[in-house]
Coordinates of C-alpha atoms in Angstrom, one line a residue:
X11 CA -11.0 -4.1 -51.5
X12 CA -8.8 -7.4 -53.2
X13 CA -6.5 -8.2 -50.4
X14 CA -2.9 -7.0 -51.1
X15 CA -0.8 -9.3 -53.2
X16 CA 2.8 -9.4 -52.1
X17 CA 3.8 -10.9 -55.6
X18 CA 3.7 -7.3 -57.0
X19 CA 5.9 -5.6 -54.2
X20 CA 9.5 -4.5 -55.9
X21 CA 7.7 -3.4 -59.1
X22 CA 10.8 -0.7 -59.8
X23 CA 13.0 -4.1 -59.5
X24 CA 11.3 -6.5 -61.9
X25 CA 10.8 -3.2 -64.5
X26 CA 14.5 -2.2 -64.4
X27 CA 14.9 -6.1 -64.9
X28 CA 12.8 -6.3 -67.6
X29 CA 14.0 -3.5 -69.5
X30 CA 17.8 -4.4 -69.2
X31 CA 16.7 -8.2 -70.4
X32 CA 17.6 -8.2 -74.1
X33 CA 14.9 -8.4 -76.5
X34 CA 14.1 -12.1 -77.3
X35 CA 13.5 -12.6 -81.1
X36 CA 12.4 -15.8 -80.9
X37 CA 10.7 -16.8 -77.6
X38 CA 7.5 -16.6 -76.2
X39 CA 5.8 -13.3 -76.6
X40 CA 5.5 -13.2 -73.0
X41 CA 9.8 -12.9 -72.9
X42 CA 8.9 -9.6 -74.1
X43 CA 5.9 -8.1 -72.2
X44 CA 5.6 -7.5 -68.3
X45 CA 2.3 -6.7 -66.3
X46 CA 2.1 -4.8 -63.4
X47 CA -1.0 -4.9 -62.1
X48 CA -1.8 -2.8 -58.8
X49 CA -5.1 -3.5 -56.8
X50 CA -7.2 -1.2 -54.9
X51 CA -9.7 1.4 -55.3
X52 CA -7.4 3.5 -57.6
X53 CA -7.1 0.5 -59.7
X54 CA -4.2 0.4 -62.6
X55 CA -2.3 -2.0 -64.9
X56 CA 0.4 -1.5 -66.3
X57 CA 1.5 -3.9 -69.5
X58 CA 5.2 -3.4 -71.0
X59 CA 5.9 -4.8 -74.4
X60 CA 9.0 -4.5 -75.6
X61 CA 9.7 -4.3 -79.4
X62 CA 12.6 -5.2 -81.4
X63 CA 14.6 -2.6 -83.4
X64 CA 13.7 -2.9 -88.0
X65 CA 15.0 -0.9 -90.9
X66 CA 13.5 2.0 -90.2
X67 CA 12.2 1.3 -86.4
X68 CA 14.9 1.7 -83.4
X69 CA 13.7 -0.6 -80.1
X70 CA 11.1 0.6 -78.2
X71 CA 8.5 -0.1 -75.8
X72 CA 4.8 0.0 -75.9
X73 CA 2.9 1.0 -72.8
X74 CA -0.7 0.0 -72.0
X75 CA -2.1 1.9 -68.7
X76 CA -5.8 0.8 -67.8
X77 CA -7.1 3.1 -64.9
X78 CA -10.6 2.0 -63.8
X79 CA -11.7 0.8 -67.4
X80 CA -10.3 3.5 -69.0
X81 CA -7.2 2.8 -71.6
X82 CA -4.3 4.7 -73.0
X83 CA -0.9 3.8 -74.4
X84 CA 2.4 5.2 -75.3
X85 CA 5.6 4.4 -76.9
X86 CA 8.5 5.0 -75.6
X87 CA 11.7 4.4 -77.7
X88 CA 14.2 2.0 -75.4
X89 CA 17.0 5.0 -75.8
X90 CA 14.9 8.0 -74.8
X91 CA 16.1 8.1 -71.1
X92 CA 13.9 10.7 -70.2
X93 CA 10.7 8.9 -71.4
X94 CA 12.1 5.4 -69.7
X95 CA 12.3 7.7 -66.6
X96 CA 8.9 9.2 -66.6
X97 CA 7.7 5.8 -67.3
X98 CA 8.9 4.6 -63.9
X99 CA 7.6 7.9 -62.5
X100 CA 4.0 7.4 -63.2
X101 CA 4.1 4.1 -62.4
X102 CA 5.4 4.4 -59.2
X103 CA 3.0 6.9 -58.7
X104 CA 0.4 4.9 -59.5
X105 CA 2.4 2.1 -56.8
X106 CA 2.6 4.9 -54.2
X107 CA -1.5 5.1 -54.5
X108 CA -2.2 1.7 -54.3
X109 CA 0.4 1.2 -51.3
X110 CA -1.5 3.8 -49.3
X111 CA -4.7 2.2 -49.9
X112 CA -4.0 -0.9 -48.6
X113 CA -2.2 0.7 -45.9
X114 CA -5.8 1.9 -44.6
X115 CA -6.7 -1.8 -44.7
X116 CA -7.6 -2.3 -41.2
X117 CA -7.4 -6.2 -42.0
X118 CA -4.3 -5.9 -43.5
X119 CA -2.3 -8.9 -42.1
X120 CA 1.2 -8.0 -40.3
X121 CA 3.3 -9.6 -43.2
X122 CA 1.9 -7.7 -45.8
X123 CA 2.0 -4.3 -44.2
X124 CA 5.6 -5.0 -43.8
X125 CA 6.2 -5.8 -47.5
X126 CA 4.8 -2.5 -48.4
X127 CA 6.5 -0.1 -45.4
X128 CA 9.6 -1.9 -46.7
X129 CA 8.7 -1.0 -50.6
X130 CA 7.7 2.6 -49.5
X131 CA 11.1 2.5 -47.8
X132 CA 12.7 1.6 -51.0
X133 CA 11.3 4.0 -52.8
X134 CA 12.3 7.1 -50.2
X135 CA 16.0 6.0 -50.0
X136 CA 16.0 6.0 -53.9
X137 CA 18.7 8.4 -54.9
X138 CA 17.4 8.4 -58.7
X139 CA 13.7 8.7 -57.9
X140 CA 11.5 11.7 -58.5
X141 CA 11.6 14.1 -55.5
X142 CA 7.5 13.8 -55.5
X143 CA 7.4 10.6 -55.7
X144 CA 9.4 10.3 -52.9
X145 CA 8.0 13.1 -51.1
X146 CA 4.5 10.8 -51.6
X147 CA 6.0 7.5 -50.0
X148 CA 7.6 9.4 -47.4
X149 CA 3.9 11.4 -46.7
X150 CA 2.4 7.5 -46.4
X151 CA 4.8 6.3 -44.2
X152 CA 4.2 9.4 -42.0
X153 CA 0.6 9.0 -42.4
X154 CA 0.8 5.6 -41.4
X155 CA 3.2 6.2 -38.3
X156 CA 0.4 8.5 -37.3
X157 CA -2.5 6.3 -38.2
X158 CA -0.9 3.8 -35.7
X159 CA -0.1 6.1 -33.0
X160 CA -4.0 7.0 -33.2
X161 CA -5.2 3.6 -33.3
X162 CA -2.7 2.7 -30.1
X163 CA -3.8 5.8 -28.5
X164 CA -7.5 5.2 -28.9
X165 CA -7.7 1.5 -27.8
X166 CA -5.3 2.3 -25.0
X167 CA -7.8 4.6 -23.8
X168 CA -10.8 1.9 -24.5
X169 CA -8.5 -0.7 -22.1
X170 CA -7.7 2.3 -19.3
X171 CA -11.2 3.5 -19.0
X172 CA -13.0 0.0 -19.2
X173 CA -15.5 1.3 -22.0
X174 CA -14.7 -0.4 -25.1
X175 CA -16.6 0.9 -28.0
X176 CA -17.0 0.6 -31.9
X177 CA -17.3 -3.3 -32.0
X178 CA -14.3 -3.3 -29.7
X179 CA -13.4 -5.8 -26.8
X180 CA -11.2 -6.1 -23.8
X181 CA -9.5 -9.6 -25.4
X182 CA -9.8 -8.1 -29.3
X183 CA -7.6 -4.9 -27.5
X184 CA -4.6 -6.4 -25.9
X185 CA -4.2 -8.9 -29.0
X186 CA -4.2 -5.6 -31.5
X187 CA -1.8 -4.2 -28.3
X188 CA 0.4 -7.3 -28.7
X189 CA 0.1 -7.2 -32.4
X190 CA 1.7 -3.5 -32.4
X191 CA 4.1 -4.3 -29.9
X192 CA 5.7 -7.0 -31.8
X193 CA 5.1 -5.4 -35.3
X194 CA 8.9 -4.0 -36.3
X195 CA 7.1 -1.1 -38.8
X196 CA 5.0 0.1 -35.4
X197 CA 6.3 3.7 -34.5
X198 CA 8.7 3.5 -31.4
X199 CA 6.4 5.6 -29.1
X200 CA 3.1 3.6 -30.0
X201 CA 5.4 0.5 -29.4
X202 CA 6.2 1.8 -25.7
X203 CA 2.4 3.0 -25.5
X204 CA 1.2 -0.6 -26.4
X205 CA 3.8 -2.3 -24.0
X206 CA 3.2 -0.1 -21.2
X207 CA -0.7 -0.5 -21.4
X208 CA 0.1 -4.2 -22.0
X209 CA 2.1 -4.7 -18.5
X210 CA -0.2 -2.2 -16.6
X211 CA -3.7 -4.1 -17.6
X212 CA -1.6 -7.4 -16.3
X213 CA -0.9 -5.3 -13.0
X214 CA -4.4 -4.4 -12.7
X215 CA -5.1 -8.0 -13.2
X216 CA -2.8 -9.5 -11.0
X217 CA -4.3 -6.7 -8.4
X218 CA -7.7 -8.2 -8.7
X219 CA -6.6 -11.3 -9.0
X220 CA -5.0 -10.9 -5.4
X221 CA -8.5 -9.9 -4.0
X222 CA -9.9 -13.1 -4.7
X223 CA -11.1 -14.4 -1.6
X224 CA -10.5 -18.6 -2.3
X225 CA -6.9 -17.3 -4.2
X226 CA -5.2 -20.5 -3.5
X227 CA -1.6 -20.3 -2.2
X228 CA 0.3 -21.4 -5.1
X229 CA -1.7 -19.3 -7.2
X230 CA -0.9 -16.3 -4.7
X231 CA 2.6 -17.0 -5.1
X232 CA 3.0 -17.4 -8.5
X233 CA 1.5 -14.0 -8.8
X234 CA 4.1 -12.8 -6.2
X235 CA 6.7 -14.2 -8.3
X236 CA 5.7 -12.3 -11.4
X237 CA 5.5 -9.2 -9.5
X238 CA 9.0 -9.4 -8.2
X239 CA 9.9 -10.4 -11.4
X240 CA 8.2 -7.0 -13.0
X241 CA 10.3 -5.1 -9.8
X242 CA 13.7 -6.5 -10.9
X243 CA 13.6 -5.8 -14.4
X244 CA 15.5 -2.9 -15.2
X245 CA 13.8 -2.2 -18.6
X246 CA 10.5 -2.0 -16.9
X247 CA 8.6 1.2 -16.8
X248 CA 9.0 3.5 -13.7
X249 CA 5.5 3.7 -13.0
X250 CA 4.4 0.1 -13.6
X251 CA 7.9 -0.7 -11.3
X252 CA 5.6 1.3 -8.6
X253 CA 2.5 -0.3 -9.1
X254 CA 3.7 -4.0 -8.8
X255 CA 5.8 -2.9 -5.5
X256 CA 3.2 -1.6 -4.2
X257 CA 0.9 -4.7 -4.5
X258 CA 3.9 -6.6 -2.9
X259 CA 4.0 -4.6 -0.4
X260 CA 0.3 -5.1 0.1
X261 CA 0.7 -8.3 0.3
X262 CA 3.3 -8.4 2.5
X263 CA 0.8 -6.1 5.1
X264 CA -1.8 -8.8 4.6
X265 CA 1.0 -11.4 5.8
X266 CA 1.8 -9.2 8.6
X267 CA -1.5 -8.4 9.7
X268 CA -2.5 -12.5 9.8
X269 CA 0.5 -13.0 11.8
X270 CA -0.9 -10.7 14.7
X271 CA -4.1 -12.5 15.0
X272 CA -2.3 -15.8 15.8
X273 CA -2.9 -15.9 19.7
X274 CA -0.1 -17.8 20.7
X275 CA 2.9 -15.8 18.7
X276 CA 5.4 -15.4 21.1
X277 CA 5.9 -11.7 22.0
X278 CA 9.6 -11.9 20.6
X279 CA 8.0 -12.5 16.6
X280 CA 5.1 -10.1 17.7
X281 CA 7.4 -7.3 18.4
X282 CA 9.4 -8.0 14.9
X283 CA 6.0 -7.5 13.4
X284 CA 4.9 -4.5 15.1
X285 CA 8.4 -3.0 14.2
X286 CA 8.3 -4.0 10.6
X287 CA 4.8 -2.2 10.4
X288 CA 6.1 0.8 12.3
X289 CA 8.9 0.8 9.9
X290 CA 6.4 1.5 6.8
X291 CA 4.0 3.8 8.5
X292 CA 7.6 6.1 9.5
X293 CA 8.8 5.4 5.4
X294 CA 9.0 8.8 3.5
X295 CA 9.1 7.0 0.5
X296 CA 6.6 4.3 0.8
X297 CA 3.3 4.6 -0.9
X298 CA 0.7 6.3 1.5
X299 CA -1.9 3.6 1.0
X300 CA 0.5 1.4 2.1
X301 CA 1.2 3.5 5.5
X302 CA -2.9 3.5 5.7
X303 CA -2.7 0.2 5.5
X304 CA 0.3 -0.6 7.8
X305 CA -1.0 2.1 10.5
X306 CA -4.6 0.3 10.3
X307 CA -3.2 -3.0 11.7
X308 CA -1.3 -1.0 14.1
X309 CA -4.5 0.4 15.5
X310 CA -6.4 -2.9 15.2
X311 CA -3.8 -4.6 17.5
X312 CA -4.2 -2.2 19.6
X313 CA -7.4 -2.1 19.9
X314 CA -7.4 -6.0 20.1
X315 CA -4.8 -5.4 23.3
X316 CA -6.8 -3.1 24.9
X317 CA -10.2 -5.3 24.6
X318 CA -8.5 -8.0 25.6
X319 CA -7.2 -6.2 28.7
X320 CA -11.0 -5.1 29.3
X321 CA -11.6 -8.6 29.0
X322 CA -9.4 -10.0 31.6
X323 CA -9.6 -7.3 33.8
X324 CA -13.2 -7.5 34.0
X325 CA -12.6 -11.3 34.5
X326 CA -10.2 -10.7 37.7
X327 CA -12.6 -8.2 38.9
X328 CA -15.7 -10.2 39.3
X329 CA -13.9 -13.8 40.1
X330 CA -15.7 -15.0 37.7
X331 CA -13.9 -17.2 34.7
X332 CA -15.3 -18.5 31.6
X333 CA -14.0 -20.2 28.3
X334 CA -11.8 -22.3 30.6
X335 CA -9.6 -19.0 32.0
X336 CA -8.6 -19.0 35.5
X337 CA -7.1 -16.8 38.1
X338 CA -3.7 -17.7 37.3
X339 CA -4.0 -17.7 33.4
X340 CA -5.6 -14.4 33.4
X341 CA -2.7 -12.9 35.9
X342 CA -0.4 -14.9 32.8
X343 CA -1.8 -12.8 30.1
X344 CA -1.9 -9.6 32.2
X345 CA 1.6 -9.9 33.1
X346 CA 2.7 -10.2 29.2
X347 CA 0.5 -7.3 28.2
X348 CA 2.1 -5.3 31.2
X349 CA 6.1 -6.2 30.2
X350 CA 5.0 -5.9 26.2
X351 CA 6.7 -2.7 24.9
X352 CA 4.0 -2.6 22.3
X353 CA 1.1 -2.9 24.0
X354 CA -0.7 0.3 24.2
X355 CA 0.4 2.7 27.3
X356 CA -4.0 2.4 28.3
X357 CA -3.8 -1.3 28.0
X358 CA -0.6 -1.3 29.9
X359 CA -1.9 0.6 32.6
X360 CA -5.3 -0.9 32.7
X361 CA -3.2 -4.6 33.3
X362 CA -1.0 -2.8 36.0
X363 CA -3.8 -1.1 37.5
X364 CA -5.4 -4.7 37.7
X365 CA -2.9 -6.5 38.9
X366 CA -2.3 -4.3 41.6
X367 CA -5.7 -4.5 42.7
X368 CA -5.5 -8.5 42.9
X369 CA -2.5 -8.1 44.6
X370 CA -3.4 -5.9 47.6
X371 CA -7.1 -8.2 47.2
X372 CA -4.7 -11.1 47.4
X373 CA -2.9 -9.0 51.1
X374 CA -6.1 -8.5 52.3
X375 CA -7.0 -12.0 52.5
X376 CA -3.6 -13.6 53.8
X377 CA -4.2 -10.8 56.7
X378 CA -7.3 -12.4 57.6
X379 CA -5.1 -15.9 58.2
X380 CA -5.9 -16.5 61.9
X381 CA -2.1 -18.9 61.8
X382 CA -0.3 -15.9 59.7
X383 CA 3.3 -15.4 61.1
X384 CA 4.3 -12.1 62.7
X385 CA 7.3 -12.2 59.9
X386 CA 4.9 -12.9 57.1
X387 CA 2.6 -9.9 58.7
X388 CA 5.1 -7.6 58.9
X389 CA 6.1 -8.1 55.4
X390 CA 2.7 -7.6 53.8
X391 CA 2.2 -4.4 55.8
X392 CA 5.8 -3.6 54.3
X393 CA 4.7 -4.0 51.1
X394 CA 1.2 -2.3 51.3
X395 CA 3.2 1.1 52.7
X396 CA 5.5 0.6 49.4
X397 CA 2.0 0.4 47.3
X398 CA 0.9 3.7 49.9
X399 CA 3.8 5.9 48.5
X400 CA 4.3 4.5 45.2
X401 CA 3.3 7.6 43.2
X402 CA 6.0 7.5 40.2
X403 CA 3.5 4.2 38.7
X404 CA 0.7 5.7 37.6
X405 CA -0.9 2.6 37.3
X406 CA -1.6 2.3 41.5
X407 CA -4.6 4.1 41.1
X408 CA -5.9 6.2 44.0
X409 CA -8.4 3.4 44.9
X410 CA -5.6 1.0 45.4
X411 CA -3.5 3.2 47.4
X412 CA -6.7 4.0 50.0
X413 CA -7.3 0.3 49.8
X414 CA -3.6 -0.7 51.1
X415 CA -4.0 2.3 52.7
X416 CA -7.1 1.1 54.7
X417 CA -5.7 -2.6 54.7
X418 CA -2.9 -1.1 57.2
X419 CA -5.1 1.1 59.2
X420 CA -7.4 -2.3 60.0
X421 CA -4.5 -4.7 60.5
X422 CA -3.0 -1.8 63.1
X423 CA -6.3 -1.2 64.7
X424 CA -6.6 -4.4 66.0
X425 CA -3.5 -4.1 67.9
X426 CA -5.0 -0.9 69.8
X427 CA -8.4 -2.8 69.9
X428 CA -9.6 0.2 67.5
X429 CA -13.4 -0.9 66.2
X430 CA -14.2 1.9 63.9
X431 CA -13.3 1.9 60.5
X432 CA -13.9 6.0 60.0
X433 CA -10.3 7.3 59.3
X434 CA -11.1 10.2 61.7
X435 CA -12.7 8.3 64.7
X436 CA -9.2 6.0 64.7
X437 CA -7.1 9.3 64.0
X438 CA -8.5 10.6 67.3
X439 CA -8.1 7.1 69.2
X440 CA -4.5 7.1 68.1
X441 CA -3.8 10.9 69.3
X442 CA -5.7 9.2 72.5
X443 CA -3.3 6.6 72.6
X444 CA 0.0 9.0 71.9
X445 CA -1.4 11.4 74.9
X446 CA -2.5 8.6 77.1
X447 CA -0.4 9.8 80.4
X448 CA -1.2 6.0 81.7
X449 CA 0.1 4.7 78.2
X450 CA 3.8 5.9 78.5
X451 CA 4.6 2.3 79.9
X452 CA 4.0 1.1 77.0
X453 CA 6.4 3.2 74.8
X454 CA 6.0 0.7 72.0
X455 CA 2.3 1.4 71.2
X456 CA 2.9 5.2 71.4
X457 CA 5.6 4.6 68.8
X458 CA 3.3 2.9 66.4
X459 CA 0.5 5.3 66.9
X460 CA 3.0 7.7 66.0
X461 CA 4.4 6.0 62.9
X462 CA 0.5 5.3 61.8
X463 CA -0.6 9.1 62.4
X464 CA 2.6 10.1 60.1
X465 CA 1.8 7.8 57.7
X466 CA -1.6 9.7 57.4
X467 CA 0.1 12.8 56.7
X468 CA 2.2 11.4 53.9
X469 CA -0.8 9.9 52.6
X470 CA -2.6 13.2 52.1
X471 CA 0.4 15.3 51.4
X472 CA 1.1 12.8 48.7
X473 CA -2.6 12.7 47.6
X474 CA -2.6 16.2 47.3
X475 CA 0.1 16.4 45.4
X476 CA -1.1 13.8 43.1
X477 CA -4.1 15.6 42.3
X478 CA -2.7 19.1 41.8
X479 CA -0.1 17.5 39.3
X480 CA -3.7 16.3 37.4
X481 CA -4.7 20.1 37.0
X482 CA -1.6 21.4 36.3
X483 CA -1.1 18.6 33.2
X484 CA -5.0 18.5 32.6
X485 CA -4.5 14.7 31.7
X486 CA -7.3 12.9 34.7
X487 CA -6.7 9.4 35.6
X488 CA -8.8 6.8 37.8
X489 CA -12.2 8.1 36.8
X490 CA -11.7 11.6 38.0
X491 CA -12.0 15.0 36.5
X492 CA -11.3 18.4 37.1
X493 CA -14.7 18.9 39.3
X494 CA -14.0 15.9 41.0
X495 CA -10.4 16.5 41.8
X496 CA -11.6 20.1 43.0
X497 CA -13.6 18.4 45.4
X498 CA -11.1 16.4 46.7
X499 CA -8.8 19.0 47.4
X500 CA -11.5 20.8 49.4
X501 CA -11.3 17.6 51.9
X502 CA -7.9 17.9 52.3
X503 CA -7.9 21.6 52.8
X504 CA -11.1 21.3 55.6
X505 CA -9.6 18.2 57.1
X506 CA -8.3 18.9 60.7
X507 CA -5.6 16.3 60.5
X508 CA -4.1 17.8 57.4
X509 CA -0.5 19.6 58.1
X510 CA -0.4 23.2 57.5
X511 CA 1.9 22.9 54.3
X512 CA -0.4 20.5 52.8
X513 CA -3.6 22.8 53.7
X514 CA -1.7 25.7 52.1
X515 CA -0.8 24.0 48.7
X516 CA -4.6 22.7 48.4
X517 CA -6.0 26.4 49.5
X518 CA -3.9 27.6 47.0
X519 CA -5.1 25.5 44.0
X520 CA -9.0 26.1 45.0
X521 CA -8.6 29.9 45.4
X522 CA -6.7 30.0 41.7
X523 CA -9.7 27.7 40.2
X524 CA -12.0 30.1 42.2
X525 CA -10.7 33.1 40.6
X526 CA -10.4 31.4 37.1

């Protein structure tokens, strides 16, 4: 197919020209003759001469049509309106036909599609043009409208899926997409097709783009600029709006989640950050990848708080530091994952739990001072009976209470010159001391035997106590479980130094689990 020659658009305007041009008598022959040639498959030339008016001849025009080799003419008398008329008819026709064949011209170039959408144009809002003929230019605009909405459809599918077919390309797609989206004669809909497939393949390319690993920072933001930029434009479509928020707010999770691995942020900025992440994950309206990924770094620093509380724990534990840690740095750290409100209630626990063991570890040795002051001993044992009956802090595990626990009984045995360390050996030496006839002298040793032996019974009414509250919640703590704890009741309920009411709440318990 001859490409389309914009020289022979308008060909009702140069006819009605020609024809209202008076005859010229004396000029050049061509003065009186116009060809319209129309290229195509359907090829047809038209060639008007016009002819003057003699004796006997009235003016008239001659009419040569060539269709694909074969000839015909007609004259056509300049005053026969209605043969003028059918003139223009059938050669409009024969305009229409070549108009929609180059219309299928997949090469056609932009400026020449126009030319002829704006003659079939011309020819529809033609108030003295055949009804068929404008019924045909209106069918080829339609056709075209449709042809395009097709094409835009097809390719847009080609660019969505990845799978680009028919000699078709990723780069040879967004310039047709571009192409359509700037042509004036595209269809309105294909026009929004083409520009929303347009700004979603540069989403999806910013995307990857933002998963490249050596992404350099200005690059980065650049990207985040034109993605803020998409966010605030309030032409934008909804749904591409929502895509390029969510990658920002992607990003901004990826920020979030670097900051939290920096070891030395202060807990003020650390807390911000766990709030702002907190603050996404409890968003109705945020995206729910975005939650995954905000509640993912939540867990991850959490998991990073408790390991690190295993870590230093087991460090304090075994008095032995490594990686330049020491006692007092390790109590540091402890101490901030203890007062963090975000650290993990575990962690927070595990540090408590651990620094209450280094503290009565750190009682037991000042004890063994031989130059300790009576002041300074009285106000460790003070503090070990606070540690004894300290049950509201869950983190003063059972072990640490029977270690202050035993701490007191030792430092108080040596005042009765008590050698055994069996809880009920001294119990009976201090029941000795309290009935010791030859002892009520001394009615300040009896006092303290007495304050020691009650201090037993709050002990193990508190211990009790403790342990049913574990079956009755069915949460365990410090290692024990429901067999365990079972087992510990039955020592306080066959223990001859338990009081009555705490023998009848622990025989209670065990005949209940009995029966169970």
């Amino acid at each position: 197919m001859n490409n389309f020659n914009v020289s022979n658009s308008n060909s009702l305007d140069r006819l009605d020209d020609f024809l209202n041009k008076k005859i010229t008598k004396n000029g050049k022959k061509t003065d009186n003759q116009l060809d319209l040639p129309f290229e195509g498959i359907a090829s047809a030339t038209y060639r008007i001469t016009k002819k003057p008016g003699g004796l006997f001849m009235k003016p008239r025009i001659i009419v040569k049509k060539q269709i694909n080799g074969q000839k015909a003419s007609k004259t056509v008398f300049l005053n026969n309106q209605k043969w003028i008329k059918n003139v223009k008819n059938n050669i409009t026709q024969e305009r229409c036909n070549a108009l929609g064949e180059h219309l299928k011209n997949a090469n056609l170039s932009q400026k020449d599609r126009s030319e002829i959408i704006r003659e079939l144009e011309k020819i529809c809002d033609n108030p003295q043009m055949f009804q068929n003929i404008k019924n045909q230019a209106n069918a080829l605009l339609q056709q075209d409208a449709q042809n395009q909405q097709d094409k835009c459809n097809s390719i847009c599918s080609m660019l969505q899926s990845g799978i680009f077919t028919n000699g078709w390309n990723r780069e040879y797609v967004l310039q047709e997409l571009n192409r359509m989206y700037s042509d004036p004669n595209t269809p309105q809909n294909a026009k929004d097709q083409a520009s929303h497939s347009l700004w979603q393949d540069q989403c999806n390319k910013f995307g990857t783009d933002l998963k490249t690993p050596n992404l350099s920072p200005k690059d980065r933001s650049e990207i985040i600029r034109e993605l803020e930029k998409i966010c605030d434009n309030p032409q934008m479509f909804q749904n591409i709006k929502n895509q390029a928020n969510a990658l920002l707010w992607q990003e901004r999770c990826k920020d979030l989640g670097a900051d939290l691995k920096n070891e030395n942020l202060p807990q003020k900025d650390r807390s911000a950050i766990i709030g702002k992440l907190k603050r996404i994950c409890d968003n109705p309206q945020m995206f729910q990848n975005i939650k995954n990924q905000a509640n993912a770094l939540l867990w991850q620093d959490e998991q990073n708080q408790q390991n690190k509380c295993n870590y230093f724990s087991k460090m304090l534990q075994s008095g032995n530091f490594e990686n330049d840690w020491t006692r007092e740095k390790v109590l540091t750290e402890l101490g901030k994952i203890c007062s963090d409100p975000n650290t993990p209630q575990n962690a927070k626990n595990q540090a408590s739990c651990s620094l209450w063991q280094d503290q009565c570890n750190k009682f037991g040795e000042q004890l063994k001072k031989a130059n300790l002051s009576q002041e300074k001993r009285s106000e460790i044992i003070k503090n070990l009976m606070n540690i004894c009956n300290n049950f509201d802090n869950p983190a003063i595990s059972l072990d640490i209470k029977n270690q202050a626990a035993q701490l007191i009984w030792e430092e108080n045995c040596k005042n009765f010159g008590i050698q055994s360390k069996n809880r009920l050996e001294i119990i009976e030496e201090l029941k000795n001391i309290y009935f010791n006839q030859n002892m009520s002298q001394n009615i300040q040793k009896q006092n303290q035997a007495t304050d020691l032996l009650n201090i037993d019974l709050a002990l193990q009414r508190n211990k009790c106590l403790f342990l049913i509250s574990m079956l009755q919640s069915g949460k365990f703590e410090n290692g024990l479980d429901k067999t365990k704890v079972l087992e510990e009741l039955r020592k306080i309920w066959s223990d001859s130094n338990t009081s009555l009411d705490v023998k009848y709440q622990a025989g209670t318990w065990l005949n209940s689990k009995a029966m169970q």
